[in-house]
Amino acid sequence: MDIEKLVYLFTEGNAQMKQLLGGKGANLSEMTGIGLPVPPGFIISTTACNQYYQKGDSLMEAVQAEVDEALAAVELMQGKKFGDPNNPLLLSVRSGAAVSMPGMMDTILNLGLNDQTVKGLAEVSGDERFALDCYRRFIQMYGDVVLKVDHAFFERVLERKKEEKGARDDTQLTSEDLKVLVEQYKGIVKTKASREFPQEPMDQLMESIRAVFDSWNNQRAIVYRKIHKIPDQLGTAINVQAMVFGNLGEDCATGVAFSRDPSTGESKLYGEFLVNAQGEDVVAGIRTPLPISQLEGLMPELYNQFHDISRRLETHYRDIQDIEFTIEKGRLFILQTRGGKRTARSAVKVAVDFVKEGILTRDEAVMRVEPEQIDQLLHRQIDPKAQLDFIAKGLPASPGAASGKVVFNADEAEKMNQQDEKVILVRPETTPDDIHGIVAAQGVLTSRGGMTSHAAVVARGMGKPCVCGCESLNIDLEKEVFSVDNVTYSKGDIISIDGGTGRVFVGEVPLIDIQLSGEFREILEWTDEIKSLGVRANADNPQDAKKAREFGAEGIGLCRTEHMFMAQDRLPIVQEMILSESEVERRKALDKLLPIQQEDFYGIFEAMQGLPVTIRLLDPPLHEFLPDSEELVEELVKLKLTGGSLEEIRAKQILLKKVKSLSEFNPMLGHRGCRLGIVYPEIYEMQVRAICQAAAKLSKEGKEVVPEIMIPLVGHAEELRIMRELTQQVALQVFSEQGITLDYKIGTMIELPRACVVADQIAEHAEFFSFGTNDLTQTTLGYSRDDAEGKFLHEYLAKKVIGENPFITLDREGVGPLVQMAAEKGRGLKPDIKLGICGEHGGDPDSIIFCHEVNLNYVSCSPFRVPIARLAAAQAKLGKKAGGYGD
Ligand code: PEP
Ligand code: MG
């Protein structure tokens, strides 16, 4: 028989027991342990949840036995009995997994009320109205969570009652109104669930426990886990706690506050509360709460006590805290604390401030900021110089600016996003059921709810702009319109929101790039002191190179020269070169390209003075520079029908013939990379000449240039040997023409499995290797990226055939060992060969950890990911492991 302990009193746990007791339970235990005012209770462990999923109902007997014992202890502490008709102990039942999943699973409050105990509660509280209000809320929550009666049925009856009574707020309903409501609610349960509302408190408790276990696997929890990469088998714990009441009158309140501002990181209490309200009212966004600063005026002593506790918790946990509290008749209770979800801006400021306040070391601070999260700081913002009139202003709930078409429901947002439409989700408030819509939207705008409402918390977590509580917005969900000041806006209209200021605009607004400043710059400077991996950028124009340098890039790891060939003014010359019938003709066209390419390289070298710039010679197959054959056929038909000249027709026919002759069954594996250089050496000659001439020019101007010439798609050492010889010859020629000497390196991309296997042979001709993990992933997995992503990869991920998209996170098991082997073989032959990576993986934090582990010299990624890569590289050095999921 299994004798594992399933239930723990708060007095038996601590903060370290998160896996077993869930985050909430572990923290309640910890707070109890350090003497904070926490109402007593107990936790049904995640082990119990997992066993429930294995054994089903047969486990409930064992749970019941331990619950009986724990409940007796709580009764003793509270001096009240569960189910006592005279002075009943009431309970809350809340889920709490090891990883926080706000709002994803269910909560039940006021458990233990029935037709008898409600009278006892009325008696001891001296407030019949309050007791009845608790009862009707309980019936609704229990009905919804346990009996699966949609809460809309209850809401409808409540709304009708309010209308009938002309009440704006629930608090304006009288005892008599509530008595009627309670009976109506019980009636709803009876019709919709085909059973009476249970009157036996212990039945209520055990059924609720079972329902919370079940809610671990409800749809929205499953979706949330998928998005946040939380393993399904963690299970949830359940916290059963004595109720305290924030709705017993004007000396009661309930609220949520952060120990520091979760948007900006400013060191001051930040949150909201409602007087005379219960539990979920604040977070549900139904009544718009007051800012916490007003508590100071209303209840100064309690405010100070709360302020002190929040500081104490922050120092105790060494992290910003998100704290729920209730004030019952002038007594403060802490109901929950957890690490506060924050914006990137706040995360960075708090980490740096904590170092200055002596709470964290620099290394710890660097580990505290999620690399993916700082992407938010690199997003564009509304140009502060733009003179813009806004139509409405709400709360600045999550920073960043976004524009998109107005949509009013989550499904629609998802649908339009799939059609590549940018949307802003506009709702009175959001609930966990809207999560897919928030994922799909550029930003969220709500007319109700505060800074801790669902929309605000979720948007901040996802790094999406959000404006909340924009009360001047009148939303009509049925007609799919909203109005402000008598002007109506409809679904599909474009609006913009600024989550940093709370402003809402009509149409698109001008955006500006972000600068690194203040604490962000400071923490990135620390990363440079810590990390051993270099961080370069992939850039192929001077503007991107400048941006990359500003973001801290230590060089360019990949300059794709084909992007220069695509520009409008060059394409005709490139096409002329491709259409040439002879080498002589081809060289003529290339001569025209030479000065243009030289200018390109000059600009990039100039922007990166003193830092290495790796330029890759032409890689894509030539047909990519020619028009599509089907389009040509159409044009040809049109020319013939409309009486085009013979000359025009002839020219089109030649073009079509060339396009057809260059077409390939599988261009990814076709005539590209160094295979072009072998067959048309004059193309590579021109490029090397352009590079060397640009470098020579800068060098003569006294500027330092560090060129690295890179040959793509090498599979045989002989390919590189030939290309190296060509490069050296041209370089020698240019430098002797210019009368200078200049250091430069020749290296290769390693992007074919064969190249990895024979890396020692290849290393003989290379001063550096740059792993092209985009192609290496394609060629190792046998996937063409575009076909995979467009066709089956999505299904593979959904069906968990593979865990991650291998084009985003490096496939450690399949591609990783090839990289490692090539690195070892390369270094075996040439210990000081420089090793880098320039595939997209160079900007992915988990892949960066891999690059650190196999001792590459640098990663190279897009300019906007450079700060992310710097942080990830420092974290890798500090021992962060890949694939972690955070709380
Ligand atoms: C690669 O293959 O990883 C690479 C950087 O080259 P491209 O993406 O240009 O093929
Ligand atoms: Mg490649």
Coordinates of C-alpha atoms in Angstrom, one line a residue, residues 344-758:
A344 CA 11.5 43.7 -19.5
R345 CA 12.1 47.3 -18.6
S346 CA 11.1 46.6 -15.0
A347 CA 13.1 43.3 -14.9
V348 CA 16.2 45.1 -16.0
K349 CA 15.8 48.0 -13.6
V350 CA 14.9 45.8 -10.6
A351 CA 17.9 43.6 -11.3
V352 CA 20.3 46.5 -11.5
D353 CA 18.7 48.3 -8.4
F354 CA 18.9 45.0 -6.4
V355 CA 22.7 45.0 -7.0
K356 CA 23.0 48.6 -5.9
E357 CA 20.9 47.8 -2.8
G358 CA 23.1 44.8 -2.0
I359 CA 20.2 42.3 -2.4
L360 CA 21.8 40.5 -5.4
T361 CA 25.3 40.1 -6.8
R362 CA 26.0 41.1 -10.4
D363 CA 26.0 37.5 -11.6
E364 CA 22.7 36.8 -9.9
A365 CA 21.2 40.0 -11.5
V366 CA 22.4 38.9 -14.9
M367 CA 20.7 35.5 -14.4
R368 CA 17.4 37.2 -13.4
V369 CA 16.6 38.7 -16.7
E370 CA 15.1 36.4 -19.4
P371 CA 16.9 36.9 -22.7
E372 CA 13.8 36.4 -24.7
Q373 CA 12.0 39.0 -22.6
I374 CA 14.4 41.8 -23.4
D375 CA 13.2 41.5 -27.0
Q376 CA 10.4 43.9 -25.7
L377 CA 13.0 46.6 -25.1
L378 CA 14.2 46.3 -28.6
H379 CA 10.8 46.9 -30.0
R380 CA 9.9 50.1 -31.6
Q381 CA 8.0 52.9 -29.8
I382 CA 5.9 55.8 -30.9
D383 CA 8.0 58.7 -32.1
P384 CA 7.8 61.2 -29.2
K385 CA 8.2 64.0 -31.7
A386 CA 5.1 63.1 -33.6
Q387 CA 2.2 65.4 -32.9
L388 CA -0.6 63.0 -32.4
D389 CA -4.1 63.3 -31.1
F390 CA -5.3 60.4 -29.2
I391 CA -9.0 59.4 -29.0
A392 CA -8.9 57.8 -25.5
K393 CA -6.6 57.1 -22.6
G394 CA -6.5 54.1 -20.4
L395 CA -4.0 52.6 -18.1
P396 CA -0.5 51.9 -19.4
A397 CA -0.6 48.2 -18.7
S398 CA 2.2 46.8 -20.8
P399 CA 4.7 48.9 -22.8
G400 CA 5.4 49.0 -26.5
A401 CA 3.3 50.4 -29.4
A402 CA 1.2 48.4 -31.8
S403 CA -1.1 49.1 -34.7
G404 CA -3.7 46.8 -36.2
K405 CA -7.2 46.2 -37.2
V406 CA -9.8 46.2 -34.5
V407 CA -11.3 42.8 -33.6
F408 CA -13.7 42.0 -30.8
N409 CA -13.2 38.3 -30.1
A410 CA -10.3 35.9 -29.7
D411 CA -11.3 33.4 -32.4
E412 CA -11.5 36.2 -34.9
A413 CA -8.1 37.5 -33.8
E414 CA -6.6 34.1 -34.3
K415 CA -8.2 33.7 -37.7
M416 CA -7.1 37.1 -39.0
N417 CA -3.6 36.5 -37.7
Q418 CA -3.4 33.3 -39.7
Q419 CA -4.2 35.4 -42.7
D420 CA -1.2 37.6 -41.9
E421 CA -3.4 40.5 -40.7
K422 CA -2.2 42.5 -37.8
V423 CA -5.0 42.9 -35.2
I424 CA -5.7 44.7 -31.9
L425 CA -8.0 42.7 -29.6
V426 CA -10.6 45.1 -28.1
R427 CA -12.7 43.7 -25.2
P428 CA -14.5 45.0 -22.2
E429 CA -12.1 42.7 -20.3
T430 CA -10.3 39.5 -21.1
T431 CA -10.6 36.1 -19.4
P432 CA -8.3 33.0 -19.6
D433 CA -10.5 31.8 -22.5
D434 CA -9.2 34.7 -24.6
I435 CA -5.6 33.6 -24.3
H436 CA -5.3 32.4 -28.0
G437 CA -6.6 35.8 -29.1
I438 CA -4.0 37.7 -27.1
V439 CA -1.3 35.4 -28.5
A440 CA -2.5 36.3 -32.0
A441 CA -2.9 40.0 -31.5
Q442 CA -0.4 42.8 -31.7
G443 CA -1.8 44.3 -28.6
V444 CA -4.8 44.4 -26.3
L445 CA -7.2 47.2 -25.4
T446 CA -9.8 46.8 -22.7
S447 CA -12.4 49.2 -21.3
R448 CA -12.5 47.8 -17.8
G449 CA -10.0 46.4 -15.3
G450 CA -6.8 47.7 -13.8
M451 CA -3.1 47.1 -14.0
T452 CA -3.5 43.6 -12.4
S453 CA -6.5 42.6 -14.6
H454 CA -6.1 39.4 -16.6
A455 CA -5.4 41.3 -19.9
A456 CA -2.6 43.3 -18.2
V457 CA -0.9 40.4 -16.5
V458 CA -1.0 38.2 -19.6
A459 CA 0.1 40.9 -22.0
R460 CA 3.0 41.8 -19.8
G461 CA 4.0 38.2 -19.6
M462 CA 4.0 37.9 -23.4
G463 CA 5.6 41.3 -24.0
K464 CA 2.6 42.6 -25.9
P465 CA 1.5 46.2 -25.6
C466 CA -1.7 46.6 -23.6
V467 CA -4.0 49.5 -22.5
C468 CA -6.5 48.6 -19.8
G469 CA -9.4 50.2 -18.1
C470 CA -10.0 52.6 -20.9
E471 CA -13.4 53.6 -19.6
S472 CA -14.4 56.2 -22.3
L473 CA -14.6 53.3 -24.7
N474 CA -18.1 52.0 -25.2
I475 CA -17.9 48.6 -26.6
D476 CA -20.8 46.8 -28.3
L477 CA -19.6 43.2 -28.8
E478 CA -22.7 42.1 -30.7
K479 CA -22.5 44.9 -33.3
E480 CA -18.7 44.7 -33.3
V481 CA -18.2 48.4 -32.8
F482 CA -16.9 50.7 -30.1
S483 CA -17.6 54.4 -29.7
V484 CA -15.7 57.2 -28.0
D485 CA -17.2 60.7 -27.7
N486 CA -20.0 59.7 -30.1
V487 CA -17.7 58.6 -32.8
T488 CA -18.1 54.9 -33.8
Y489 CA -15.2 52.6 -34.8
S490 CA -15.9 49.2 -36.4
K491 CA -14.3 45.9 -36.7
G492 CA -11.5 46.2 -39.3
D493 CA -10.7 49.9 -38.6
I494 CA -7.1 50.5 -37.9
I495 CA -6.1 51.8 -34.5
S496 CA -2.8 52.1 -32.6
I497 CA -2.2 51.7 -28.9
D498 CA 0.7 52.9 -26.7
G499 CA 1.0 50.5 -23.8
G500 CA 3.7 52.8 -22.2
T501 CA 1.3 55.8 -21.8
G502 CA -2.1 54.2 -22.2
R503 CA -3.0 56.3 -25.3
V504 CA -5.2 55.0 -28.1
F505 CA -5.0 56.5 -31.6
V506 CA -6.9 56.1 -34.9
G507 CA -4.9 54.8 -37.7
E508 CA -1.2 53.9 -37.8
V509 CA 1.4 56.0 -35.9
P510 CA 5.0 56.7 -36.7
L511 CA 7.4 54.4 -34.7
I512 CA 11.0 54.9 -33.8
D513 CA 13.9 52.5 -33.0
I514 CA 14.9 52.1 -29.5
Q515 CA 18.2 53.1 -28.0
L516 CA 20.1 51.2 -25.2
S517 CA 20.0 53.4 -22.2
G518 CA 20.4 53.5 -18.4
E519 CA 20.1 50.2 -16.6
F520 CA 19.8 48.3 -19.8
R521 CA 23.2 49.4 -21.0
E522 CA 24.6 48.8 -17.5
I523 CA 23.5 45.2 -17.3
L524 CA 24.7 44.5 -20.8
E525 CA 28.1 45.9 -19.9
W526 CA 28.1 43.4 -17.0
T527 CA 27.4 40.6 -19.5
D528 CA 30.5 41.5 -21.5
E529 CA 32.6 41.1 -18.4
I530 CA 31.1 37.7 -17.7
K531 CA 30.7 35.9 -21.1
S532 CA 33.4 34.1 -23.0
L533 CA 31.4 33.8 -26.3
G534 CA 31.8 36.7 -28.7
V535 CA 28.7 38.1 -30.2
R536 CA 28.6 39.3 -33.8
A537 CA 25.8 40.4 -36.1
N538 CA 24.5 39.3 -39.5
A539 CA 24.3 42.5 -41.5
D540 CA 24.6 43.3 -45.1
N541 CA 24.2 47.1 -45.2
P542 CA 25.9 50.0 -43.3
Q543 CA 22.7 51.0 -41.4
D544 CA 22.3 47.5 -40.0
A545 CA 26.0 47.4 -39.2
K546 CA 25.8 50.6 -37.3
K547 CA 22.7 49.4 -35.3
A548 CA 24.6 46.1 -34.5
R549 CA 27.6 48.0 -33.3
E550 CA 25.4 50.3 -31.1
F551 CA 23.9 47.1 -29.6
G552 CA 27.3 45.8 -28.8
A553 CA 28.2 43.5 -31.7
E554 CA 31.9 42.7 -31.8
G555 CA 32.0 42.3 -35.5
I556 CA 30.0 41.0 -38.5
G557 CA 29.7 37.3 -38.6
L558 CA 27.8 37.1 -41.9
C559 CA 27.3 39.6 -44.7
R560 CA 25.2 38.0 -47.3
T561 CA 26.3 39.5 -50.6
E562 CA 23.3 38.3 -52.5
H563 CA 21.1 40.9 -50.8
M564 CA 23.2 43.5 -52.6
F565 CA 22.5 41.8 -55.9
M566 CA 18.8 42.0 -55.4
A567 CA 18.5 45.8 -55.1
Q568 CA 16.6 47.5 -57.9
D569 CA 19.6 49.3 -59.5
R570 CA 21.7 46.2 -59.6
L571 CA 19.3 43.5 -60.6
P572 CA 19.4 44.4 -64.4
I573 CA 23.2 44.1 -64.4
V574 CA 23.1 40.8 -62.5
Q575 CA 20.6 39.5 -65.0
E576 CA 22.8 40.7 -67.9
M577 CA 25.7 38.8 -66.3
I578 CA 23.6 35.6 -65.9
L579 CA 22.3 35.8 -69.5
S580 CA 25.7 36.2 -70.9
E581 CA 26.6 33.5 -73.4
S582 CA 30.3 33.7 -72.9
E583 CA 32.9 34.4 -70.2
V584 CA 33.9 37.6 -72.0
E585 CA 30.4 38.9 -71.9
R586 CA 30.0 37.8 -68.3
R587 CA 33.1 39.7 -67.3
K588 CA 31.8 42.8 -69.0
A589 CA 28.7 42.7 -66.8
L590 CA 30.7 41.9 -63.7
D591 CA 32.9 44.9 -64.4
K592 CA 29.8 47.1 -64.1
L593 CA 28.9 45.4 -60.8
L594 CA 32.4 45.8 -59.3
P595 CA 32.3 49.5 -58.3
I596 CA 28.8 49.1 -56.9
Q597 CA 29.8 46.1 -54.7
Q598 CA 33.0 48.0 -53.7
E599 CA 30.8 50.9 -52.4
D600 CA 28.7 48.4 -50.4
F601 CA 31.7 46.9 -48.8
Y602 CA 33.3 50.2 -48.2
G603 CA 30.2 51.3 -46.2
I604 CA 30.1 48.2 -44.1
F605 CA 33.8 48.2 -43.4
E606 CA 33.6 51.9 -42.4
A607 CA 30.7 51.3 -40.0
M608 CA 32.6 48.4 -38.4
Q609 CA 36.1 50.0 -38.3
G610 CA 38.5 48.0 -36.2
L611 CA 36.2 45.0 -35.9
P612 CA 36.2 41.9 -38.1
V613 CA 33.7 41.7 -41.0
T614 CA 33.0 38.3 -42.5
I615 CA 31.8 38.6 -46.1
R616 CA 30.3 35.6 -47.7
L617 CA 30.7 35.2 -51.5
L618 CA 27.6 34.6 -53.6
D619 CA 25.5 31.7 -52.3
P620 CA 22.1 31.3 -53.9
P621 CA 21.4 29.7 -57.3
L622 CA 21.4 32.1 -60.2
H623 CA 17.8 31.6 -61.2
E624 CA 16.8 33.4 -58.0
F625 CA 17.8 36.6 -59.8
L626 CA 15.7 35.9 -62.8
P627 CA 12.0 36.3 -63.3
D628 CA 9.6 33.4 -62.7
S629 CA 9.1 31.2 -65.8
E630 CA 5.3 31.1 -65.5
E631 CA 5.2 34.8 -65.5
L632 CA 7.5 34.9 -68.5
V633 CA 5.3 32.5 -70.5
E634 CA 2.3 34.7 -69.7
E635 CA 4.1 37.8 -70.8
L636 CA 5.2 36.1 -74.0
V637 CA 1.7 35.1 -74.9
K638 CA 0.5 38.6 -74.2
L639 CA 3.2 40.1 -76.4
K640 CA 2.3 37.8 -79.2
L641 CA -1.4 38.6 -78.9
T642 CA -0.9 42.3 -78.7
G643 CA 1.4 42.4 -81.6
G644 CA 4.7 43.0 -79.8
S645 CA 7.8 43.5 -82.0
L646 CA 9.8 40.5 -83.2
E647 CA 12.7 41.8 -81.2
E648 CA 10.8 42.0 -78.0
I649 CA 9.4 38.5 -78.5
R650 CA 12.9 37.2 -79.3
A651 CA 14.4 38.7 -76.1
K652 CA 11.6 37.2 -74.0
Q653 CA 12.2 33.8 -75.6
I654 CA 15.9 33.9 -74.8
L655 CA 15.2 34.9 -71.3
L656 CA 12.6 32.1 -70.9
K657 CA 15.1 29.6 -72.3
K658 CA 17.7 30.7 -69.8
V659 CA 15.3 30.6 -66.9
K660 CA 14.3 27.1 -68.0
S661 CA 17.8 25.9 -68.3
L662 CA 18.7 27.2 -64.9
S663 CA 15.6 25.8 -63.2
E664 CA 16.3 23.0 -60.7
F665 CA 14.3 20.2 -59.1
N666 CA 15.7 21.0 -55.7
P667 CA 17.5 24.4 -55.7
M668 CA 18.4 24.0 -52.0
L669 CA 20.7 21.2 -53.1
G670 CA 21.5 22.5 -56.5
H671 CA 24.0 24.8 -58.2
R672 CA 24.7 27.2 -55.4
G673 CA 27.4 28.2 -52.9
C674 CA 31.0 27.5 -53.9
R675 CA 29.7 25.3 -56.8
L676 CA 29.0 28.7 -58.5
G677 CA 32.5 29.8 -57.8
I678 CA 34.0 26.6 -59.3
V679 CA 31.9 26.9 -62.5
Y680 CA 32.0 30.7 -62.8
P681 CA 35.2 31.8 -61.0
E682 CA 34.9 35.2 -62.5
I683 CA 31.9 36.0 -60.2
Y684 CA 33.9 35.2 -57.1
E685 CA 36.9 37.1 -58.6
M686 CA 34.8 40.2 -58.9
Q687 CA 33.6 39.9 -55.4
V688 CA 37.0 39.4 -53.9
R689 CA 38.3 42.3 -55.9
A690 CA 35.5 44.5 -54.6
I691 CA 36.2 43.5 -51.0
C692 CA 40.0 44.0 -51.3
Q693 CA 39.7 47.3 -53.1
A694 CA 37.3 48.7 -50.5
A695 CA 39.5 47.5 -47.7
A696 CA 42.6 49.0 -49.4
K697 CA 40.8 52.3 -49.8
L698 CA 39.8 52.5 -46.2
S699 CA 43.3 51.4 -45.1
K700 CA 44.8 54.2 -47.1
E701 CA 42.5 56.6 -45.3
G702 CA 44.0 55.4 -42.1
K703 CA 41.0 53.3 -41.0
E704 CA 41.4 49.9 -39.6
V705 CA 39.7 47.1 -41.6
V706 CA 39.6 43.4 -40.7
P707 CA 38.2 41.5 -43.7
E708 CA 37.3 37.9 -43.5
I709 CA 36.3 36.2 -46.8
M710 CA 34.0 33.3 -46.5
I711 CA 33.3 30.5 -49.0
P712 CA 29.8 29.0 -48.7
L713 CA 28.5 25.4 -48.9
V714 CA 31.9 23.6 -49.0
G715 CA 31.6 19.8 -48.8
H716 CA 35.0 18.8 -50.1
A717 CA 38.4 20.2 -49.0
E718 CA 39.3 20.5 -52.7
E719 CA 36.5 23.0 -53.3
L720 CA 37.9 25.3 -50.6
R721 CA 41.5 24.8 -51.8
I722 CA 40.6 26.0 -55.3
M723 CA 38.5 29.0 -53.9
R724 CA 41.3 29.9 -51.5
E725 CA 43.8 30.0 -54.3
L726 CA 41.5 32.2 -56.4
T727 CA 41.0 34.5 -53.4
Q728 CA 44.7 34.8 -52.6
Q729 CA 45.6 35.5 -56.3
V730 CA 43.1 38.3 -56.6
A731 CA 44.0 39.8 -53.2
L732 CA 47.6 39.7 -54.1
Q733 CA 46.9 41.4 -57.3
V734 CA 44.8 44.2 -55.7
F735 CA 47.3 44.9 -53.0
S736 CA 50.2 45.1 -55.4
E737 CA 48.1 47.4 -57.6
Q738 CA 47.4 49.5 -54.6
G739 CA 50.9 49.2 -53.1
I740 CA 49.8 48.1 -49.7
T741 CA 49.7 45.0 -47.6
L742 CA 46.7 44.1 -45.6
D743 CA 45.8 41.2 -43.3
Y744 CA 42.7 39.2 -44.1
K745 CA 41.4 35.8 -43.4
I746 CA 39.9 33.1 -45.6
G747 CA 37.4 30.7 -44.1
T748 CA 34.4 28.7 -44.9
M749 CA 30.8 28.0 -43.9
I750 CA 30.3 24.6 -42.4
E751 CA 26.7 23.8 -43.5
L752 CA 26.8 20.3 -44.9
P753 CA 27.1 17.0 -42.9
R754 CA 30.0 16.0 -45.2
A755 CA 31.9 19.1 -44.3
C756 CA 31.6 18.2 -40.6
V757 CA 32.9 14.7 -41.2
V758 CA 35.9 15.9 -43.1

